PDB file of C-alpha atoms in Angstrom:
ATOM      1  CA  UNK M1213     -26.171 -11.540 135.879  1.00  0.00           C
ATOM      2  CA  UNK M1214     -29.497 -12.033 137.705  1.00  0.00           C
ATOM      3  CA  UNK M1215     -29.003  -9.501 140.651  1.00  0.00           C
ATOM      4  CA  UNK M1216     -32.352  -7.764 141.706  1.00  0.00           C
ATOM      5  CA  UNK M1217     -34.222  -9.899 139.172  1.00  0.00           C
ATOM      6  CA  UNK M1218     -34.530 -13.077 141.381  1.00  0.00           C
ATOM      7  CA  UNK M1219     -33.530 -14.113 145.515  1.00  0.00           C
ATOM      8  CA  UNK M1220     -30.279 -15.928 145.757  1.00  0.00           C
ATOM      9  CA  UNK M1221     -32.675 -18.277 148.018  1.00  0.00           C
ATOM     10  CA  UNK M1222     -35.338 -18.796 145.200  1.00  0.00           C
ATOM     11  CA  UNK M1223     -32.516 -19.311 142.888  1.00  0.00           C
ATOM     12  CA  UNK M1224     -30.836 -21.714 144.785  1.00  0.00           C
ATOM     13  CA  UNK M1225     -34.190 -23.596 145.468  1.00  0.00           C
ATOM     14  CA  UNK M1226     -34.578 -23.521 141.601  1.00  0.00           C
ATOM     15  CA  UNK M1227     -31.350 -25.179 140.779  1.00  0.00           C
ATOM     16  CA  UNK M1228     -31.901 -28.008 143.595  1.00  0.00           C
ATOM     17  CA  UNK M1229     -35.184 -28.660 141.838  1.00  0.00           C
ATOM     18  CA  UNK M1230     -33.469 -28.701 138.186  1.00  0.00           C
ATOM     19  CA  UNK M1231     -30.797 -31.262 139.892  1.00  0.00           C
ATOM     20  CA  UNK M1232     -33.285 -33.390 141.262  1.00  0.00           C
ATOM     21  CA  UNK M1233     -34.347 -34.169 137.787  1.00  0.00           C
ATOM     22  CA  UNK M1234     -31.107 -34.706 136.360  1.00  0.00           C
ATOM     23  CA  UNK M1235     -29.752 -31.517 135.047  1.00  0.00           C
ATOM     24  CA  UNK M1236     -26.196 -30.838 135.360  1.00  0.00           C
ATOM     25  CA  UNK M1237     -23.601 -28.053 134.973  1.00  0.00           C
ATOM     26  CA  UNK M1238     -26.506 -25.133 135.288  1.00  0.00           C
ATOM     27  CA  UNK M1239     -25.329 -21.881 134.927  1.00  0.00           C
ATOM     28  CA  UNK M1240     -26.908 -18.502 134.232  1.00  0.00           C
ATOM     29  CA  UNK M1241     -26.693 -17.725 130.293  1.00  0.00           C
ATOM     30  CA  UNK M1242     -29.035 -14.570 129.598  1.00  0.00           C
ATOM     31  CA  UNK M1243     -32.065 -12.362 130.676  1.00  0.00           C
ATOM     32  CA  UNK M1244     -35.124 -11.821 128.376  1.00  0.00           C
ATOM     33  CA  UNK M1245     -37.804  -9.441 128.685  1.00  0.00           C
ATOM     34  CA  UNK M1246     -39.610 -11.938 130.233  1.00  0.00           C
ATOM     35  CA  UNK M1247     -37.295 -14.825 131.537  1.00  0.00           C
ATOM     36  CA  UNK M1248     -34.129 -15.524 132.808  1.00  0.00           C
ATOM     37  CA  UNK M1249     -32.434 -18.201 130.749  1.00  0.00           C
ATOM     38  CA  UNK M1250     -29.806 -20.791 131.921  1.00  0.00           C
ATOM     39  CA  UNK M1251     -27.617 -23.415 130.192  1.00  0.00           C
ATOM     40  CA  UNK M1252     -27.706 -26.736 131.360  1.00  0.00           C
ATOM     41  CA  UNK M1253     -26.789 -30.524 130.542  1.00  0.00           C
ATOM     42  CA  UNK M1254     -29.202 -33.328 130.555  1.00  0.00           C
ATOM     43  CA  UNK M1255     -28.540 -36.698 129.162  1.00  0.00           C
ATOM     44  CA  UNK M1256     -25.281 -35.654 127.653  1.00  0.00           C
ATOM     45  CA  UNK M1257     -27.465 -32.767 125.519  1.00  0.00           C
ATOM     46  CA  UNK M1258     -26.857 -29.431 126.084  1.00  0.00           C
ATOM     47  CA  UNK M1259     -30.182 -27.357 126.720  1.00  0.00           C
ATOM     48  CA  UNK M1260     -31.542 -23.870 127.583  1.00  0.00           C
ATOM     49  CA  UNK M1261     -33.827 -23.519 130.178  1.00  0.00           C
ATOM     50  CA  UNK M1262     -36.369 -20.550 130.154  1.00  0.00           C
ATOM     51  CA  UNK M1263     -37.441 -19.612 133.923  1.00  0.00           C
ATOM     52  CA  UNK M1264     -40.474 -16.715 133.972  1.00  0.00           C
ATOM     53  CA  UNK M1265     -38.878 -13.426 135.715  1.00  0.00           C
ATOM     54  CA  UNK M1266     -40.781 -12.960 139.031  1.00  0.00           C
ATOM     55  CA  UNK M1267     -41.274  -9.167 138.050  1.00  0.00           C
ATOM     56  CA  UNK M1268     -43.008 -10.512 134.804  1.00  0.00           C
ATOM     57  CA  UNK M1269     -46.952 -10.689 134.993  1.00  0.00           C
ATOM     58  CA  UNK M1270     -47.162 -12.581 132.004  1.00  0.00           C
ATOM     59  CA  UNK M1271     -47.524 -16.398 131.742  1.00  0.00           C
ATOM     60  CA  UNK M1272     -47.312 -18.044 128.551  1.00  0.00           C
ATOM     61  CA  UNK M1273     -44.771 -20.412 128.478  1.00  0.00           C
ATOM     62  CA  UNK M1274     -47.387 -23.229 128.724  1.00  0.00           C
ATOM     63  CA  UNK M1275     -48.728 -21.838 125.016  1.00  0.00           C
ATOM     64  CA  UNK M1276     -44.997 -21.669 123.823  1.00  0.00           C
ATOM     65  CA  UNK M1277     -44.576 -24.990 124.720  1.00  0.00           C
ATOM     66  CA  UNK M1278     -47.755 -26.055 123.076  1.00  0.00           C
ATOM     67  CA  UNK M1279     -46.563 -24.462 120.035  1.00  0.00           C
ATOM     68  CA  UNK M1280     -42.950 -26.416 120.015  1.00  0.00           C
ATOM     69  CA  UNK M1281     -44.591 -29.501 120.396  1.00  0.00           C
ATOM     70  CA  UNK M1282     -46.724 -28.776 117.288  1.00  0.00           C
ATOM     71  CA  UNK M1283     -43.538 -27.648 115.031  1.00  0.00           C
ATOM     72  CA  UNK M1284     -41.324 -30.312 116.572  1.00  0.00           C
ATOM     73  CA  UNK M1285     -41.984 -33.024 113.930  1.00  0.00           C
ATOM     74  CA  UNK M1286     -40.860 -30.709 111.251  1.00  0.00           C
ATOM     75  CA  UNK M1287     -37.138 -29.947 112.443  1.00  0.00           C
ATOM     76  CA  UNK M1288     -37.919 -26.132 112.356  1.00  0.00           C
ATOM     77  CA  UNK M1289     -36.941 -25.467 116.087  1.00  0.00           C
ATOM     78  CA  UNK M1290     -35.007 -27.770 118.680  1.00  0.00           C
ATOM     79  CA  UNK M1291     -37.154 -30.349 120.680  1.00  0.00           C
ATOM     80  CA  UNK M1292     -38.902 -29.438 123.589  1.00  0.00           C
ATOM     81  CA  UNK M1293     -37.325 -31.319 126.757  1.00  0.00           C
ATOM     82  CA  UNK M1294     -39.729 -30.181 129.685  1.00  0.00           C
ATOM     83  CA  UNK M1295     -41.987 -27.692 130.838  1.00  0.00           C
ATOM     84  CA  UNK M1296     -43.220 -26.874 134.419  1.00  0.00           C
ATOM     85  CA  UNK M1297     -44.031 -24.509 137.381  1.00  0.00           C
ATOM     86  CA  UNK M1298     -41.834 -23.733 139.876  1.00  0.00           C
ATOM     87  CA  UNK M1299     -42.870 -21.835 142.872  1.00  0.00           C
ATOM     88  CA  UNK M1300     -45.779 -19.867 140.682  1.00  0.00           C
ATOM     89  CA  UNK M1301     -43.192 -19.346 137.951  1.00  0.00           C
ATOM     90  CA  UNK M1302     -43.196 -20.990 134.433  1.00  0.00           C
ATOM     91  CA  UNK M1303     -40.385 -22.658 133.170  1.00  0.00           C
ATOM     92  CA  UNK M1304     -39.533 -24.567 129.616  1.00  0.00           C
ATOM     93  CA  UNK M1305     -36.459 -26.638 128.338  1.00  0.00           C
ATOM     94  CA  UNK M1306     -35.499 -27.423 125.269  1.00  0.00           C
ATOM     95  CA  UNK M1307     -32.702 -28.286 123.301  1.00  0.00           C
ATOM     96  CA  UNK M1308     -29.801 -25.798 123.089  1.00  0.00           C
ATOM     97  CA  UNK M1309     -29.783 -24.473 119.246  1.00  0.00           C
ATOM     98  CA  UNK M1310     -26.165 -24.709 118.101  1.00  0.00           C
ATOM     99  CA  UNK M1311     -24.624 -21.950 115.965  1.00  0.00           C
ATOM    100  CA  UNK M1312     -24.790 -18.454 115.909  1.00  0.00           C
ATOM    101  CA  UNK M1313     -27.386 -15.579 116.106  1.00  0.00           C
ATOM    102  CA  UNK M1314     -27.936 -14.677 112.146  1.00  0.00           C
ATOM    103  CA  UNK M1315     -26.451 -11.357 113.043  1.00  0.00           C
ATOM    104  CA  UNK M1316     -22.752 -12.688 113.747  1.00  0.00           C
ATOM    105  CA  UNK M1317     -23.272 -15.762 111.438  1.00  0.00           C
ATOM    106  CA  UNK M1318     -21.582 -15.863 107.671  1.00  0.00           C
ATOM    107  CA  UNK M1319     -24.419 -17.033 105.751  1.00  0.00           C
ATOM    108  CA  UNK M1320     -23.903 -19.402 103.342  1.00  0.00           C
ATOM    109  CA  UNK M1321     -26.119 -19.833 100.093  1.00  0.00           C
ATOM    110  CA  UNK M1322     -27.405 -23.270 101.978  1.00  0.00           C
ATOM    111  CA  UNK M1323     -28.624 -21.579 105.088  1.00  0.00           C
ATOM    112  CA  UNK M1324     -30.378 -18.871 103.035  1.00  0.00           C
ATOM    113  CA  UNK M1325     -32.368 -21.929 101.488  1.00  0.00           C
ATOM    114  CA  UNK M1326     -32.935 -23.545 104.949  1.00  0.00           C
ATOM    115  CA  UNK M1327     -34.316 -20.117 105.781  1.00  0.00           C
ATOM    116  CA  UNK M1328     -36.805 -20.107 103.141  1.00  0.00           C
ATOM    117  CA  UNK M1329     -37.522 -23.716 103.648  1.00  0.00           C
ATOM    118  CA  UNK M1330     -38.379 -23.361 107.098  1.00  0.00           C
ATOM    119  CA  UNK M1331     -40.046 -20.311 107.007  1.00  0.00           C
ATOM    120  CA  UNK M1332     -42.085 -21.362 104.318  1.00  0.00           C
ATOM    121  CA  UNK M1333     -43.039 -24.487 106.075  1.00  0.00           C
ATOM    122  CA  UNK M1334     -44.524 -22.255 108.917  1.00  0.00           C
ATOM    123  CA  UNK M1335     -46.225 -20.289 106.547  1.00  0.00           C
ATOM    124  CA  UNK M1336     -48.298 -23.537 105.387  1.00  0.00           C
ATOM    125  CA  UNK M1337     -48.778 -24.511 108.795  1.00  0.00           C
ATOM    126  CA  UNK M1338     -50.526 -21.134 109.638  1.00  0.00           C
ATOM    127  CA  UNK M1339     -48.226 -20.161 112.583  1.00  0.00           C
ATOM    128  CA  UNK M1340     -46.796 -16.722 112.594  1.00  0.00           C
ATOM    129  CA  UNK M1341     -43.231 -16.424 114.436  1.00  0.00           C
ATOM    130  CA  UNK M1342     -44.010 -12.727 114.760  1.00  0.00           C
ATOM    131  CA  UNK M1343     -40.280 -11.757 115.416  1.00  0.00           C
ATOM    132  CA  UNK M1344     -38.238 -13.185 112.560  1.00  0.00           C
ATOM    133  CA  UNK M1345     -37.526  -9.853 111.148  1.00  0.00           C
ATOM    134  CA  UNK M1346     -35.709  -9.049 114.134  1.00  0.00           C
ATOM    135  CA  UNK M1347     -33.278 -11.613 113.442  1.00  0.00           C
ATOM    136  CA  UNK M1348     -32.372 -12.656 117.250  1.00  0.00           C
ATOM    137  CA  UNK M1349     -34.629 -15.693 116.751  1.00  0.00           C
ATOM    138  CA  UNK M1350     -32.610 -17.198 113.792  1.00  0.00           C
ATOM    139  CA  UNK M1351     -29.948 -19.374 114.474  1.00  0.00           C
ATOM    140  CA  UNK M1352     -27.233 -20.362 111.862  1.00  0.00           C
ATOM    141  CA  UNK M1353     -24.636 -23.426 112.487  1.00  0.00           C
ATOM    142  CA  UNK M1354     -24.407 -26.874 110.669  1.00  0.00           C
ATOM    143  CA  UNK M1355     -28.361 -26.190 110.401  1.00  0.00           C
ATOM    144  CA  UNK M1356     -30.779 -23.237 110.439  1.00  0.00           C
ATOM    145  CA  UNK M1357     -33.033 -23.069 113.657  1.00  0.00           C
ATOM    146  CA  UNK M1358     -35.983 -20.882 114.482  1.00  0.00           C
ATOM    147  CA  UNK M1359     -36.604 -20.256 118.293  1.00  0.00           C
ATOM    148  CA  UNK M1360     -38.340 -18.561 120.872  1.00  0.00           C
ATOM    149  CA  UNK M1361     -41.931 -18.807 119.822  1.00  0.00           C
ATOM    150  CA  UNK M1362     -42.921 -16.571 122.749  1.00  0.00           C
ATOM    151  CA  UNK M1363     -45.013 -14.187 120.554  1.00  0.00           C
ATOM    152  CA  UNK M1364     -46.143 -16.722 117.687  1.00  0.00           C
ATOM    153  CA  UNK M1365     -49.729 -17.381 117.211  1.00  0.00           C
ATOM    154  CA  UNK M1366     -52.118 -19.162 114.552  1.00  0.00           C
ATOM    155  CA  UNK M1367     -52.649 -15.962 112.843  1.00  0.00           C
ATOM    156  CA  UNK M1368     -52.052 -15.124 109.035  1.00  0.00           C
ATOM    157  CA  UNK M1369     -48.351 -15.888 108.735  1.00  0.00           C
ATOM    158  CA  UNK M1370     -45.639 -13.757 107.166  1.00  0.00           C
ATOM    159  CA  UNK M1371     -42.636 -15.608 108.031  1.00  0.00           C
ATOM    160  CA  UNK M1372     -41.177 -15.797 104.921  1.00  0.00           C
ATOM    161  CA  UNK M1373     -41.509 -12.096 103.574  1.00  0.00           C
ATOM    162  CA  UNK M1374     -40.235 -11.347 106.643  1.00  0.00           C
ATOM    163  CA  UNK M1375     -36.939 -13.383 106.639  1.00  0.00           C
ATOM    164  CA  UNK M1376     -36.675 -12.107 102.932  1.00  0.00           C
ATOM    165  CA  UNK M1377     -36.942  -8.724 104.047  1.00  0.00           C
ATOM    166  CA  UNK M1378     -34.116  -9.390 106.714  1.00  0.00           C
ATOM    167  CA  UNK M1379     -31.813 -10.941 104.356  1.00  0.00           C
ATOM    168  CA  UNK M1380     -32.276  -9.038 101.249  1.00  0.00           C
ATOM    169  CA  UNK M1381     -34.886  -6.108 101.092  1.00  0.00           C
ATOM    170  CA  UNK M1382     -34.369  -3.852 104.196  1.00  0.00           C
ATOM    171  CA  UNK M1383     -31.368  -2.091 104.789  1.00  0.00           C
ATOM    172  CA  UNK M1384     -29.625  -3.572 107.824  1.00  0.00           C
ATOM    173  CA  UNK M1385     -26.622  -5.245 109.150  1.00  0.00           C
ATOM    174  CA  UNK M1386     -27.827  -8.611 107.822  1.00  0.00           C
ATOM    175  CA  UNK M1387     -28.775  -7.535 104.266  1.00  0.00           C
ATOM    176  CA  UNK M1388     -25.735  -5.573 103.668  1.00  0.00           C
ATOM    177  CA  UNK M1389     -23.664  -8.270 104.857  1.00  0.00           C
ATOM    178  CA  UNK M1390     -25.420 -10.733 102.259  1.00  0.00           C
ATOM    179  CA  UNK M1391     -25.367  -8.267  99.480  1.00  0.00           C
ATOM    180  CA  UNK M1392     -21.843  -7.865  99.404  1.00  0.00           C
ATOM    181  CA  UNK M1393     -20.897 -11.441  99.865  1.00  0.00           C
ATOM    182  CA  UNK M1394     -23.242 -12.251  96.966  1.00  0.00           C
ATOM    183  CA  UNK M1395     -22.831  -9.390  94.735  1.00  0.00           C
ATOM    184  CA  UNK M1396     -26.291  -8.538  94.701  1.00  0.00           C
ATOM    185  CA  UNK M1397     -27.282  -5.660  92.634  1.00  0.00           C
ATOM    186  CA  UNK M1398     -30.412  -3.480  92.062  1.00  0.00           C
ATOM    187  CA  UNK M1399     -31.721  -6.024  89.536  1.00  0.00           C
ATOM    188  CA  UNK M1400     -31.771  -8.543  91.798  1.00  0.00           C
ATOM    189  CA  UNK M1401     -33.319  -6.884  94.365  1.00  0.00           C
ATOM    190  CA  UNK M1402     -36.112  -5.676  91.897  1.00  0.00           C
ATOM    191  CA  UNK M1403     -36.743  -9.468  91.232  1.00  0.00           C
ATOM    192  CA  UNK M1404     -36.676 -10.419  94.972  1.00  0.00           C
ATOM    193  CA  UNK M1405     -39.494  -7.854  95.595  1.00  0.00           C
ATOM    194  CA  UNK M1406     -41.416  -9.042  92.477  1.00  0.00           C
ATOM    195  CA  UNK M1407     -41.213 -12.772  93.702  1.00  0.00           C
ATOM    196  CA  UNK M1408     -41.722 -11.877  97.160  1.00  0.00           C
ATOM    197  CA  UNK M1409     -45.005 -10.602  95.991  1.00  0.00           C
ATOM    198  CA  UNK M1410     -45.620 -13.314  93.973  1.00  0.00           C
ATOM    199  CA  UNK M1411     -45.500 -15.685  96.748  1.00  0.00           C
ATOM    200  CA  UNK M1412     -47.698 -13.822  98.883  1.00  0.00           C
ATOM    201  CA  UNK M1413     -50.065 -13.931  96.185  1.00  0.00           C
ATOM    202  CA  UNK M1414     -50.150 -17.454  95.191  1.00  0.00           C
ATOM    203  CA  UNK M1415     -48.000 -19.530  97.654  1.00  0.00           C
ATOM    204  CA  UNK M1416     -45.624 -20.568  95.250  1.00  0.00           C
ATOM    205  CA  UNK M1417     -42.090 -20.983  95.910  1.00  0.00           C
ATOM    206  CA  UNK M1418     -40.564 -21.852  92.267  1.00  0.00           C
ATOM    207  CA  UNK M1419     -39.786 -18.254  91.133  1.00  0.00           C
ATOM    208  CA  UNK M1420     -38.291 -17.437  94.612  1.00  0.00           C
ATOM    209  CA  UNK M1421     -36.087 -20.841  94.436  1.00  0.00           C
ATOM    210  CA  UNK M1422     -35.196 -20.141  90.994  1.00  0.00           C
ATOM    211  CA  UNK M1423     -33.597 -16.409  91.549  1.00  0.00           C
ATOM    212  CA  UNK M1424     -31.819 -17.713  94.720  1.00  0.00           C
ATOM    213  CA  UNK M1425     -30.330 -20.486  92.870  1.00  0.00           C
ATOM    214  CA  UNK M1426     -28.391 -17.589  90.832  1.00  0.00           C
ATOM    215  CA  UNK M1427     -26.769 -16.341  93.663  1.00  0.00           C
TER     216      UNK M1427
END
């Protein structure tokens, strides 16, 4: 999976480092723009390990680790397990977010309320995730997790408005599925746009939550 991205020798040394720290059942999982991603077990828990790609000039896992620590008490994202540097490459370990990416998940009403709750909480904290609307960083299972804060920042947040655009207002695979499942019509979408505007103006959630309760 990681052919041409990291040498077998360096990969072997990285595995050895992880095993010395207690990680077991380490295996490749995915590759991102700036990272190589592994699954593993640690202390009876599933974890994700992100290793900076050798061909990536960006080193921002330390910053991401700080952000995860900052939001950890609020249950928005899985807890951070470790941060370190291996042969000049940053790596970050967090608990695995059990569930499916929102693209493939069957959204229930409770999931939508939890998405609202967590994105509004990020807004109140003043942290903009930066990639909510794409959907790849919203995991839906027994609970909802927001993951990968690599591009997030302490700037004017738009997490909730991005989430409502993704789930209802924009025309995409997720919104079409949600509209069909809940019988959402144009009148509802019009009210949604108005409530999102009200939220942006006042920060109040009552109107939006009242609207969603009618689903």
